[in-house]
Each structure stands twice: as structure tokens, then as C-alpha cells.
Short mmCIF file of C-alpha atoms in Angstrom, two decimals:
data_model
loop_
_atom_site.label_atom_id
_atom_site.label_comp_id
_atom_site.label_asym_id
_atom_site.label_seq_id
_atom_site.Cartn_x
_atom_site.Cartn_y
_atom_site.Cartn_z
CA UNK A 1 141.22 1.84 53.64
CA UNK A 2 139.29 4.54 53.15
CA UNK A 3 137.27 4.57 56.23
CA UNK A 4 140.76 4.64 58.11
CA UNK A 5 142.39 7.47 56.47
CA UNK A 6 139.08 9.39 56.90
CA UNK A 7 139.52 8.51 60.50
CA UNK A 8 143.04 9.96 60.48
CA UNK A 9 141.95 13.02 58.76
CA UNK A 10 139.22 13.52 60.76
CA UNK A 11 141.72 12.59 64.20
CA UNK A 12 144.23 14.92 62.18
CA UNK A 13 141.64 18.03 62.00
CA UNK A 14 140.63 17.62 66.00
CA UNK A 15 144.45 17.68 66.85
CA UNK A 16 144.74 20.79 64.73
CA UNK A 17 141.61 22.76 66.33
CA UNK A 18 142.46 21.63 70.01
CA UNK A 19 145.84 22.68 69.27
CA UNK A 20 144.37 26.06 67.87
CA UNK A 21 142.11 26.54 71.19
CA UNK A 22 145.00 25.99 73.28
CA UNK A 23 146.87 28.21 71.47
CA UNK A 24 143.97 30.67 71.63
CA UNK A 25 143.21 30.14 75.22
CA UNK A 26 147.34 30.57 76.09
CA UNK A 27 146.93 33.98 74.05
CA UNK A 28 143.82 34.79 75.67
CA UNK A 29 145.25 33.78 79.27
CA UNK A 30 148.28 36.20 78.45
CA UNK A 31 146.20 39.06 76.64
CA UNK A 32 143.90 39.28 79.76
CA UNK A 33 146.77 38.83 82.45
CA UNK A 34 149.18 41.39 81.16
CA UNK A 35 146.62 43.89 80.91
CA UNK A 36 144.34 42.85 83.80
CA UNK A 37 144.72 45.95 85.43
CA UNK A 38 144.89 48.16 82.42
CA UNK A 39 142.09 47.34 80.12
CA UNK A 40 138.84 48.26 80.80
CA UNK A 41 135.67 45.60 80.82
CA UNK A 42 135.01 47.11 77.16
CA UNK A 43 138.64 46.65 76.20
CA UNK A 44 138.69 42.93 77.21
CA UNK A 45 135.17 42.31 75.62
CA UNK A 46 136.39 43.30 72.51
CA UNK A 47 139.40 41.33 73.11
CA UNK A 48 137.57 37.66 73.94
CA UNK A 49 135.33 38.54 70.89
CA UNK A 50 138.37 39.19 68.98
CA UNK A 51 139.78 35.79 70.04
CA UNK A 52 136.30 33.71 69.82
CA UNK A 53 136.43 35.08 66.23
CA UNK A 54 139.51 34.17 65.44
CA UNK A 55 138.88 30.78 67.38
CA UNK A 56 136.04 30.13 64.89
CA UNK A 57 138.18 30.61 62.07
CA UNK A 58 140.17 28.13 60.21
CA UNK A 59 143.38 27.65 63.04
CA UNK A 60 145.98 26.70 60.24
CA UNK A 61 145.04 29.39 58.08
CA UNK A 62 144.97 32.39 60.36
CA UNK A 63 147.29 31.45 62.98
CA UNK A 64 150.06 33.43 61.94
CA UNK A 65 147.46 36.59 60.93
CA UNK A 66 146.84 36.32 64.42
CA UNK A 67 149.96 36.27 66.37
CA UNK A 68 150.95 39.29 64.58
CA UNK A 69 147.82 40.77 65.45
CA UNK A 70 148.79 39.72 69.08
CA UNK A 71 152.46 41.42 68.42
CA UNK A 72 149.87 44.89 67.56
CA UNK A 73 148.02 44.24 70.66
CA UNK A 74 151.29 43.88 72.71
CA UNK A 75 152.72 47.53 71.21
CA UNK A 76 148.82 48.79 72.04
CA UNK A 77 149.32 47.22 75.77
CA UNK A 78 152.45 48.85 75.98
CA UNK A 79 151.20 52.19 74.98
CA UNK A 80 148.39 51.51 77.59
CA UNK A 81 150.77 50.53 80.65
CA UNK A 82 152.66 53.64 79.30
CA UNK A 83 149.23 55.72 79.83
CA UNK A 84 148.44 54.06 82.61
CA UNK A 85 151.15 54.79 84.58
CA UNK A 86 150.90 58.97 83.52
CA UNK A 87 147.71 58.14 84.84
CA UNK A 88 148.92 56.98 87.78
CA UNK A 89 151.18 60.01 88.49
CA UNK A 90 148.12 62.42 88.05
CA UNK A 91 145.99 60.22 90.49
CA UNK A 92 148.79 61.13 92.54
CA UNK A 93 149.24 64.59 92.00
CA UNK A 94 145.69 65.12 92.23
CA UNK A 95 145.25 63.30 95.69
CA UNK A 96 148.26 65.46 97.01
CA UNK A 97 146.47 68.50 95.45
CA UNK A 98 143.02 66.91 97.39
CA UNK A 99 144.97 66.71 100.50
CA UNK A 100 145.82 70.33 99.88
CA UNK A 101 142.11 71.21 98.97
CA UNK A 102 140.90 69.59 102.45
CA UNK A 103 143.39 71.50 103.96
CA UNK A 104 142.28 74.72 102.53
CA UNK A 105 138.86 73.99 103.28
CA UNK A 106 140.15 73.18 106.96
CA UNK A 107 141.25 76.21 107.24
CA UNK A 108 138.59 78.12 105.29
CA UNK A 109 135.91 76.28 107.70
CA UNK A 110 138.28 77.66 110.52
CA UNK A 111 137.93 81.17 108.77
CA UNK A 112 134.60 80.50 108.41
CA UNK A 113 133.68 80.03 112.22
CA UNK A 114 136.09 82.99 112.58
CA UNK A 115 133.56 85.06 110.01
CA UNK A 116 130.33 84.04 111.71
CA UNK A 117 131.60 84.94 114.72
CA UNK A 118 132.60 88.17 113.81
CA UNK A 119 129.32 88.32 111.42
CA UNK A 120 127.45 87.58 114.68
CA UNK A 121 129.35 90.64 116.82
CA UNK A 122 128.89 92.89 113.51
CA UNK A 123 125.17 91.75 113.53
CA UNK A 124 124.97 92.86 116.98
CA UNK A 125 126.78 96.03 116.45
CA UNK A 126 124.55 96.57 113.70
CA UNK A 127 120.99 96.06 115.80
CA UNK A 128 122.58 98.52 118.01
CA UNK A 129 123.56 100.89 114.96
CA UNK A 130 119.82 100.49 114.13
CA UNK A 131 118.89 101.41 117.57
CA UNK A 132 120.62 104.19 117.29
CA UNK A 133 119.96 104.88 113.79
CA UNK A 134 116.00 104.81 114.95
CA UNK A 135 116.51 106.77 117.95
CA UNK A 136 118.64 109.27 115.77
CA UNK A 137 115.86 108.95 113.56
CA UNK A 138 113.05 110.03 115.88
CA UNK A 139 114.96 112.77 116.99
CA UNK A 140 116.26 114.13 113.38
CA UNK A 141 111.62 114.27 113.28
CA UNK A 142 111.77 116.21 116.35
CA UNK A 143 114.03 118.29 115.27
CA UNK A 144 112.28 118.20 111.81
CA UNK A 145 108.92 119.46 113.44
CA UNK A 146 110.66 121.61 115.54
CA UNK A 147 112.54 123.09 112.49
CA UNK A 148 109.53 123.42 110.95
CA UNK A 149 107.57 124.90 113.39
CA UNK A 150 110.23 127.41 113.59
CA UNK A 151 109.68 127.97 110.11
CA UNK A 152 106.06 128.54 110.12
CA UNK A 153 106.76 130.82 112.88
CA UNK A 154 109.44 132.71 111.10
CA UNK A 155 107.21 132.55 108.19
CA UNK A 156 104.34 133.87 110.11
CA UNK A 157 106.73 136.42 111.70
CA UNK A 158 108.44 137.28 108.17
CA UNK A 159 104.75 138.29 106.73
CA UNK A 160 103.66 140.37 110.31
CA UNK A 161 106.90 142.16 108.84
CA UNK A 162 106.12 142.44 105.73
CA UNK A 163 102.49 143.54 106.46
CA UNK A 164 103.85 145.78 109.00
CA UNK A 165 106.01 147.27 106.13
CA UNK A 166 103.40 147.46 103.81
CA UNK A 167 101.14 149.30 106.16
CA UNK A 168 104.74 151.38 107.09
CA UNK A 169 104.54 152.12 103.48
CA UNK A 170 100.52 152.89 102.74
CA UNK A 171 101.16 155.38 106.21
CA UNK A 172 104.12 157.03 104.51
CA UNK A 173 102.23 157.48 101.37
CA UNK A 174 99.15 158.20 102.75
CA UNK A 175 100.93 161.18 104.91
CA UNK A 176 102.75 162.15 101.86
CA UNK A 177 98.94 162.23 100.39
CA UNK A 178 97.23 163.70 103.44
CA UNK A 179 100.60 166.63 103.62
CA UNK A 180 99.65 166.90 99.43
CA UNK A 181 95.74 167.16 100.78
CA UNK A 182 96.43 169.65 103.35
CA UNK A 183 98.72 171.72 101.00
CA UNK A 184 95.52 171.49 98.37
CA UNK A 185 92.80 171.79 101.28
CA UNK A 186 94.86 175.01 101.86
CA UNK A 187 94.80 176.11 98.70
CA UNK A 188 90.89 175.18 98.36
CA UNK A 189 90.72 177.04 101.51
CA UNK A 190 91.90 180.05 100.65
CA UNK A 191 89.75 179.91 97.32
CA UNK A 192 86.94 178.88 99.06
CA UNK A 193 87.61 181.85 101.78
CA UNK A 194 87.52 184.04 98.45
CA UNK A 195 84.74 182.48 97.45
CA UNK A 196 82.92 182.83 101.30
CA UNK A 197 83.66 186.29 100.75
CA UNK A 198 81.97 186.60 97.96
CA UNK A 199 79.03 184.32 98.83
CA UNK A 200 78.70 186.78 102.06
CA UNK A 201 78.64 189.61 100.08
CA UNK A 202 76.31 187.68 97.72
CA UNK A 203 74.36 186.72 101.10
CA UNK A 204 74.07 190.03 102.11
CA UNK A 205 72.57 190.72 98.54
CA UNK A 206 70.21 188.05 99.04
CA UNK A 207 69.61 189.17 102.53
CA UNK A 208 68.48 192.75 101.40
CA UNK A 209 66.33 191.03 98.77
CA UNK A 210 65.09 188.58 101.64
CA UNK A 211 64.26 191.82 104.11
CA UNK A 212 62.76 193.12 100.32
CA UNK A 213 60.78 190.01 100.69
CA UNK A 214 59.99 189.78 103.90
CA UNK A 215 58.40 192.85 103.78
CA UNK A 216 56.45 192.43 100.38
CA UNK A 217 55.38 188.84 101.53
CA UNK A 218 54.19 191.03 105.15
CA UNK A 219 52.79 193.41 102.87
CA UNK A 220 51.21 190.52 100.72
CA UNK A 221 49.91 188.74 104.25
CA UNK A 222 47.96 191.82 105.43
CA UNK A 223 46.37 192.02 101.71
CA UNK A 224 45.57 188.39 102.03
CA UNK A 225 43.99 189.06 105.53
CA UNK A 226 41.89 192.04 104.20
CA UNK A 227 41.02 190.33 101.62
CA UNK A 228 39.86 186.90 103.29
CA UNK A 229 38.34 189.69 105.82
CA UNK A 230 36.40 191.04 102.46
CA UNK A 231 35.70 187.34 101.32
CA UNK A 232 34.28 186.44 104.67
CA UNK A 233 32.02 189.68 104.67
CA UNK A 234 31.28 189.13 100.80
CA UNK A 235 29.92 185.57 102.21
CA UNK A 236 27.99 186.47 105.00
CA UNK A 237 26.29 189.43 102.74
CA UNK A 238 25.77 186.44 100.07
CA UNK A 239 23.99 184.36 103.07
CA UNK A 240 22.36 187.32 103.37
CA UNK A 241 21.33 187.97 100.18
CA UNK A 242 20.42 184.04 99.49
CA UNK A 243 17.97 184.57 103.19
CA UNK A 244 16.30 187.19 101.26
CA UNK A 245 16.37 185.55 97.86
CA UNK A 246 14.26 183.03 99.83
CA UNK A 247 12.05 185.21 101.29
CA UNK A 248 11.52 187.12 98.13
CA UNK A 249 10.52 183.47 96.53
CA UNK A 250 8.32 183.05 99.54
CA UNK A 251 6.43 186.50 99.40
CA UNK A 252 6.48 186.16 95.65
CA UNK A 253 4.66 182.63 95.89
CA UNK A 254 2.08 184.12 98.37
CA UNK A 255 1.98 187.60 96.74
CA UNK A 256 1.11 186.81 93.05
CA UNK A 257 -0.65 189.91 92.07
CA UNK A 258 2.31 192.17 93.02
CA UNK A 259 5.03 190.11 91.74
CA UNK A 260 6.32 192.35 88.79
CA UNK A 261 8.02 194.54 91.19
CA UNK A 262 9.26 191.71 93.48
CA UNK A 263 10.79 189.80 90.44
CA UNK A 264 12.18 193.13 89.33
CA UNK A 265 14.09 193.51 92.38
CA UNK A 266 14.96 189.70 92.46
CA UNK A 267 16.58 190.10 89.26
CA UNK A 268 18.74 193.17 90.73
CA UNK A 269 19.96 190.93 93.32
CA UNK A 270 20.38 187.53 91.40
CA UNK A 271 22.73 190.60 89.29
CA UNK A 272 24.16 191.31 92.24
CA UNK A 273 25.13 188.29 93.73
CA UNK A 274 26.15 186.59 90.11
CA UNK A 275 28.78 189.74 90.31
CA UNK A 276 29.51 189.24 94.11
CA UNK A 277 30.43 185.44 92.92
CA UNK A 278 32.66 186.50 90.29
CA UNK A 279 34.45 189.35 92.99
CA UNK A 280 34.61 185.85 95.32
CA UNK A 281 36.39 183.71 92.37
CA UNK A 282 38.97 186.44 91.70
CA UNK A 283 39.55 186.74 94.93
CA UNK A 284 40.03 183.46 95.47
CA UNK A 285 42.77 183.33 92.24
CA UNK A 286 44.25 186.04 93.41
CA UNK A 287 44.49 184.13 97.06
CA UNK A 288 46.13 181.09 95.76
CA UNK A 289 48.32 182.89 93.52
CA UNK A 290 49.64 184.54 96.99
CA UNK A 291 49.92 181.56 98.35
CA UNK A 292 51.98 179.86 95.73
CA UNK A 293 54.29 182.81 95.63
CA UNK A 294 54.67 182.37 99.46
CA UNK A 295 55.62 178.60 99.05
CA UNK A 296 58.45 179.62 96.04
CA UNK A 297 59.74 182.58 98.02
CA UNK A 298 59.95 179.88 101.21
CA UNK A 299 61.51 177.01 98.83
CA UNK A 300 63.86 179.91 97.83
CA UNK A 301 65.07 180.34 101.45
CA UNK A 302 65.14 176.90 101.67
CA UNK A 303 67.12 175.87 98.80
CA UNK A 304 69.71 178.35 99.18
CA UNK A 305 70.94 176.36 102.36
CA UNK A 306 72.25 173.01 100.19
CA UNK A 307 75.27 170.75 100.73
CA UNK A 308 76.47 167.09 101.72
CA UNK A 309 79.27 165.08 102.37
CA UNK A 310 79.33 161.28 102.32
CA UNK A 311 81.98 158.55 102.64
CA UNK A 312 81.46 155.08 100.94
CA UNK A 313 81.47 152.46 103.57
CA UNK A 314 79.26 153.23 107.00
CA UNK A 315 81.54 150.45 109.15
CA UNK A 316 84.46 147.95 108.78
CA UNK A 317 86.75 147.87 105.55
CA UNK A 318 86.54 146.29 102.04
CA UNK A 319 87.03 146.54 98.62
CA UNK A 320 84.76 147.73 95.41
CA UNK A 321 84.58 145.90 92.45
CA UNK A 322 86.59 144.97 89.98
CA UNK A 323 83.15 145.01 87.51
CA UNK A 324 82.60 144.29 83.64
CA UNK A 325 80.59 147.94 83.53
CA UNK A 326 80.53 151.20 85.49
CA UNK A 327 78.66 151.22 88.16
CA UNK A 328 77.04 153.57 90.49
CA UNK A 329 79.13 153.74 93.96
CA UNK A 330 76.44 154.20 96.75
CA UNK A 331 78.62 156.34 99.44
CA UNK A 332 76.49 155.23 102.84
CA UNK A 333 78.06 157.37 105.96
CA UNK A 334 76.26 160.50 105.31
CA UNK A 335 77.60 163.57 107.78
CA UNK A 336 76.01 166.01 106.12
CA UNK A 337 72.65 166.34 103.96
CA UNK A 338 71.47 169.91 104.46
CA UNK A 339 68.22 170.02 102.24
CA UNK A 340 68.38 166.52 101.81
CA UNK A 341 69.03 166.67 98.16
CA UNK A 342 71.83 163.62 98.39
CA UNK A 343 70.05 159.90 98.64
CA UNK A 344 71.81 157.67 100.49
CA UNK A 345 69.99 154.56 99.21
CA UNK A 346 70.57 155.98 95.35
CA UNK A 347 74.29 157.27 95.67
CA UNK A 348 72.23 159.96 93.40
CA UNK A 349 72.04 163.69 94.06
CA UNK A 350 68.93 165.36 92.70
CA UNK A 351 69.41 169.39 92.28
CA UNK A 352 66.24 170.98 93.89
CA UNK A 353 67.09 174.35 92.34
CA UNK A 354 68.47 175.34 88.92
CA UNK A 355 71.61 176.61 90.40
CA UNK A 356 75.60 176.19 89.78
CA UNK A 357 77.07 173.34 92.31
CA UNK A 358 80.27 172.11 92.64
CA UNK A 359 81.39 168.57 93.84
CA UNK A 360 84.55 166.81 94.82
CA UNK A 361 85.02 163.53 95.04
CA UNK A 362 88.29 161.30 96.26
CA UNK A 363 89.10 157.77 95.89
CA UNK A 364 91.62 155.14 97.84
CA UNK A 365 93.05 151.98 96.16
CA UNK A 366 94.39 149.52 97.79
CA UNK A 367 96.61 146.22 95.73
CA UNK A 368 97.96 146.12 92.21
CA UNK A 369 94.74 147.30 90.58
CA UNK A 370 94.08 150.57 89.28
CA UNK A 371 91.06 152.52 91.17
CA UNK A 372 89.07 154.93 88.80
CA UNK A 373 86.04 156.85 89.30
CA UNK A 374 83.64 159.28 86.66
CA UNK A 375 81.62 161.95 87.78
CA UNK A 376 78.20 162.03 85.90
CA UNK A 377 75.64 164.25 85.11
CA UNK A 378 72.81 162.38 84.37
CA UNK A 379 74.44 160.46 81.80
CA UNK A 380 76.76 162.66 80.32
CA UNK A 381 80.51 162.30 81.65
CA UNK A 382 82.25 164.83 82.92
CA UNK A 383 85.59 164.00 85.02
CA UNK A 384 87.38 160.80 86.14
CA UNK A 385 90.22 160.59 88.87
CA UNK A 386 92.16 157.64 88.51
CA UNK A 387 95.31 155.99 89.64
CA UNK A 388 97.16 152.65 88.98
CA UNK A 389 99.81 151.26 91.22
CA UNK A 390 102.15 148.24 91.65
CA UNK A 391 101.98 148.00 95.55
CA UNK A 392 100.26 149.45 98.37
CA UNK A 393 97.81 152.29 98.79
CA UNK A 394 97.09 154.91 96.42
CA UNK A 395 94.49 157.97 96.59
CA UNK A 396 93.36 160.82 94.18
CA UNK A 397 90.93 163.23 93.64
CA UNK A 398 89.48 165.40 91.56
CA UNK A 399 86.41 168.62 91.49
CA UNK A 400 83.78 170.19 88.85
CA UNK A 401 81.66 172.87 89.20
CA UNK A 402 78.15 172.15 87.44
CA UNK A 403 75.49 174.30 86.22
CA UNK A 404 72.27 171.90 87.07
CA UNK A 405 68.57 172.59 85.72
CA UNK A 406 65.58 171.54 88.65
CA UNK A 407 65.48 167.41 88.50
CA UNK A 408 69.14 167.27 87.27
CA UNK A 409 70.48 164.23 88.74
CA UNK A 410 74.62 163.59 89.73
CA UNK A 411 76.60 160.89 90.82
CA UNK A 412 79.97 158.77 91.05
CA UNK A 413 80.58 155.60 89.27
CA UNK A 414 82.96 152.82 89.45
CA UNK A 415 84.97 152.63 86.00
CA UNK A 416 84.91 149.14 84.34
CA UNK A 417 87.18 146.51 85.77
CA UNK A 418 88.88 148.76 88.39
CA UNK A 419 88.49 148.27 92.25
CA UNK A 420 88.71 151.22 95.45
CA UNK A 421 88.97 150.22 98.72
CA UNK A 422 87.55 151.66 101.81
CA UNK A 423 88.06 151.44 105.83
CA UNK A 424 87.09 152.73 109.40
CA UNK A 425 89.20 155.84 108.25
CA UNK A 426 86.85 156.90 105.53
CA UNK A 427 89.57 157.42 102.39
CA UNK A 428 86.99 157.33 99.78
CA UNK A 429 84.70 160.16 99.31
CA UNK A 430 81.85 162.18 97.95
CA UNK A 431 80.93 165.73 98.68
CA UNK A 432 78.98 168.64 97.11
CA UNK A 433 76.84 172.40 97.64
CA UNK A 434 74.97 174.74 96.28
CA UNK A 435 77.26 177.75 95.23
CA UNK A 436 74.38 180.31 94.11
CA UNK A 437 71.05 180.24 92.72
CA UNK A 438 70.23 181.07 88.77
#
């Protein structure tokens, strides 16, 4: 008995669980068929896990747990088909809006070709744009070098002008100058014609005093000849007296026994010609005293004939300084050097006489430096010329009139950090003469 009803239990409890898979297997036939097209692979994995679960689960007990699960899942499928179909709509939209798209890009492929085509023509319109550019190019450079050329030549052209206005300029001023000069030089001439008069009449003076002269220094030459006449006899009467000095010795050597009146009358004449020497010596003072008078009255005549005139370049042009001291100017083109008292190797003029001179000197600048020049006396200074301008040439001068001992020595020097300027025209000078003696 009890073998059988466990039998029918155990009959009972397959019944139940095939009954349960069918049911499961109807569910899961329906689940997956309804939503076949719907659910994704994930969807209807979770599903058959969901169901193989459920399968493994008491059937009795959960059977009605899981049809309303199913009635869920139905209301979820629902909601899916519902999404799905939206889904649907948009697929549709979207493949019209794709068709559109293609067409677009049809067209913008059309436009495109269109483009590169044009691109190509513009490309080509550009290469010849470049051409041109290049050969516009090449000849802006011409032009360029031309224009530039041009420039240099109307640069070159502007500064021939402006030199040539400059040197308009340094003309004017140097006229105005030389018409100042001339007005002065008259002026100077008609003081120096004063003073010619008065040196002539001072001349004539000296003249008189040279006839004066002339006539004592004649006078003094025929002494000098009588007495060199009275030296030369005075010798000849010494020879004389020394031949019989020598006799006497010789008659006095061979004549012992008269010699007291032999030496007697050897004494006279050793008295005579010590005396005779003595006349001889004076004579021969008095001689070179002549002389020397004759040389002083000739350097007189000589010295009274003084004056030079120099400029400061021989040849060509150029400038003089600027220097950090003064500085002796040498002036080199000598025109005049009566008595050659003025060394052109020095720039120094040595007075030969002690005398009153008088000097003038003149100077030229040239730029936008100031030109300035002293005149010295040995070292002691006495005037300065100077002049200071922007532009162009400039000139001054200035005179003195000295009273200079024998040895005195004058010249012109360069003041510190100024700068003259000399040319073939001989602006800057140096000049000076004796007036009279002292």
C-alpha cells in the first residue's frame, strides 16, 4: 500500500512538473513570438533565464506569481511595440532625410566639379596674374633703379647747387671783404703815402748823413791807405833795421875789442825798433777799428732796406689745424724777403737792427669753426684777429707797429683749437718792414 501511493505521488509530481514545462514552454513560445522582432538578443536572454528560473522553481507554488509576471511582461511588450513602431517612423524619416542628404551631396558633387573647374580657370588666371605680377615686378625694379639713379643724380646735382651756392656766397662775401680791403688798403694807402712822405724826407735825412758818410768813410779810406802806406814803409825800415841788427851782431862777434860802442848803438836801435813795433800795433788798432766802422756803416745801409711778404700755403688748398695749443703758422710762398730777415723754414722773423717795424697779418676761415691768429713778440702777446662763423668763408685782419731790439724774434701763431684755411688765391697772410732805424 504504501509503495503504491508513493508511486502515485511520485506519478502525481511528474504530471505536475511536465504540466509546469508545458506551461512554461507555451509562455516561452508566446513571450519570444510576440516580441520576436522587438526584443533584442539581451532582452530574450534575460527572458529564457527568467523562465528557466521560474521552470526550476516549485510549478504549483509560483505558477500564478508567474503569469502575472507574464501579464507585466505583456504591458512591457506593449510599451516596446509602442517604441518600436516611433522607431520605425524615425527610420523612416531619417531615410527620407538620407535620400535628401544624397541628393544634396549630388548636387554639391555637381557644384563641386563646377568649383574645380572654375578653381582650375582661376588657377590659370592666377599663373597669368603672377606672370604679370613678376613682369610688373621686374619693371616696378627698373623703374626702382631708374628712380633711384635719378635720385643720386638729382642728389648729386642738388649738392653741385648747393656748392655752387656756397661758393656764390664765400665770392659775395669775399668781394664784400676784398671792397672792405680796398676801402682799408685805401685808407692804409693814404697813411702809408703820409708816411712815404715822411720816410722820403727821413731818406733824404739819411741820405745827407750817407753823402756825410760817404765822404768821412772816403776820408777814413785815404787815412787807411796812408797809413798801410806808413805801415808798409815802417816794415821795410824794420827789415831794415833787423839786416843791420844782424850785421851789428856779426861785426860785434868778430869785433870784440870795440864792442862798447857797437852795443851802444845796438841798444839805440833795439829802442828804436821796440818803439817802431808799438807805432805798428797802434796802427794796426787803429786799422781794424776803421774797418769795423766800415762794416757797421755798410750793415747800416744795408739794414735800412728791410721788408717781406709771405702767404701760408706755396700750392693747392687746405686747412690749418684745429690744435690742443698755439702753434707757430709757417707762411711758405715768400714774394718778398729784402734783407732776408723773414725765415721761411721758421715762420720766424729775426730783427737785424734795433729799429721800429710794423706787421700785418690776415687770416681766411673756411666751415663752422672759428679761425684765430696772435701776433708774438718773442713770447710776449701782442694782437689776435679772429672770427667765428656759422657757414662759409670768413677773413680778418689786423696790424702792430713794434719797437724790436737786435735778435728780437716775431711771428704768427695758430690759437688753440681754431682752424684757417688757405688756397691757390693766397687769403691768408703775413707781411712786415722796417719803418726807421733807432
Amino acid at each position: 500500500m504504501r509503495s503504491s501511493t508513493s508511486f502515485s505521488r511520485s506519478e502525481s509530481v511528474r504530471e505536475q512538473q511536465q504540466s509546469c514545462s508545458r506551461v512554461l514552454f507555451v509562455s516561452k513560445r508566446r513571450f519570444t513570438g510576440v516580441h520576436q522582432v522587438s526584443l533584442s538578443n539581451s532582452d530574450k536572454t534575460g527572458t529564457e533565464m527568467y523562465l528557466q528560473n521560474a521552470h526550476h522553481q516549485t510549478c504549483p507554488q509560483d505558477l500564478r506569481a508567474v503569469l502575472k509576471e507574464l501579464a507585466v511582461l505583456k504591458e512591457q511588450i506593449k510599451v516596446l511595440q509602442k517604441e518600436n513602431r516611433e522607431q520605425e517612423e524615425n527610420l523612416e524619416t531619417q531615410k527620407t532625410e538620407t535620400y535628401e542628404l544624397k541628393q544634396q551631396l549630388e548636387e554639391q558633387e555637381e557644384n563641386l566639379e563646377t568649383q574645380k573647374t572654375e578653381t582650375n580657370e582661376l588657377k590659370q588666371q592666377l599663373e597669368e596674374q603672377e606672370e604679370n605680377l613678376e613682369r610688373q615686378k621686374r619693371e616696378l625694379e627698373t623703374q626702382k633703379t631708374e628712380t633711384y639713379e635719378l635720385k643720386q643724380q638729382l642728389e648729386e646735382q642738388e649738392g653741385k647747387l648747393e656748392r655752387q651756392k656756397r661758393e656764390l656766397e664765400r665770392q659775395k662775401t669775399e668781394t664784400y671783404k676784398l671792397k672792405q680791403q680796398l676801402e682799408e688798403q685805401e685808407e692804409n694807402l693814404e697813411t702809408q703815402k703820409t708816411e712815404t712822405n715822411e720816410l722820403k724826407q727821413q731818406l733824404e735825412e739819411q741820405e745827407e748823413n750817407l753823402e756825410t758818410q760817404k765822404t768821412e768813410t772816403n776820408e777814413l779810406k785815404q787815412q787807411l791807405e796812408e797809413q798801410e802806406e806808413n805801415l808798409e814803409r815802417q816794415k821795410r825800415e824794420l827789415e831794415t833795421q833787423k839786416t843791420e841788427t844782424y850785421e851789428l851782431k856779426q861785426q860785434l862777434e868778430g869785433r870784440v875789442w870795440d864792442g862798447f860802442p857797437q852795443k851802444r848803438k845796438l841798444g839805440r836801435q833795439q829802442t828804436e825798433t821796440y818803439v817802431l813795433k808799438q807805432q805798428l800795433e797802434e796802427q794796426k788798432e787803429k786799422v781794424e777799428r776803421q774797418k769795423a766802422e766800415i762794416i757797421q756803416l755798410k750793415k747800416k745801409l744795408q739794414v735800412k732796406q728791410l721788408a717781406f711778404s709771405a702767404s701760408l700755403l706755396d700750392q693747392g688748398r687746405g686747412n690749418t689745424g684745429p690744435y690742443n695749443s698755439q702753434t707757430t703758422l709757417i707762411f711758405k710762398r715768400v714774394v718778398t724777403n729784402i734783407g732776408n730777415a723773414y725765415n721761411p723754414y721758421t715762420g720766424i722773423f729775426t730783427a737785424p737792427v734795433r729799429g721800429v717795424y710794423h706787421f700785418v697779418w690776415r687770416i681766411f676761415g673756411h666751415g663752422n669753426i672759428g679761425a684765430a691768429a696772435v701776433l708774438f713778440r718773442n713770447e710776449e702777446h701782442i694782437f689776435i684777429v679772429s672770427e667765428q662763423q656759422t657757414s662759409g668763408g670768413v677773413s680778418a685782419s689786423n696790424g702792430a707797429s713794434l719797437l724790436l731790439e737786435v735778435g728780437d724774434q716775431v711771428s704768427v701763431r695758430l690759437w688753440a683749437n681754431t682752424r684757417i684755411h688757405d688756397n691757390e688765391y693766397h687769403h691768408t697772410t703775413f707781411s712786415g718792414h722796417l719803418v726807421f732805424t733807432m
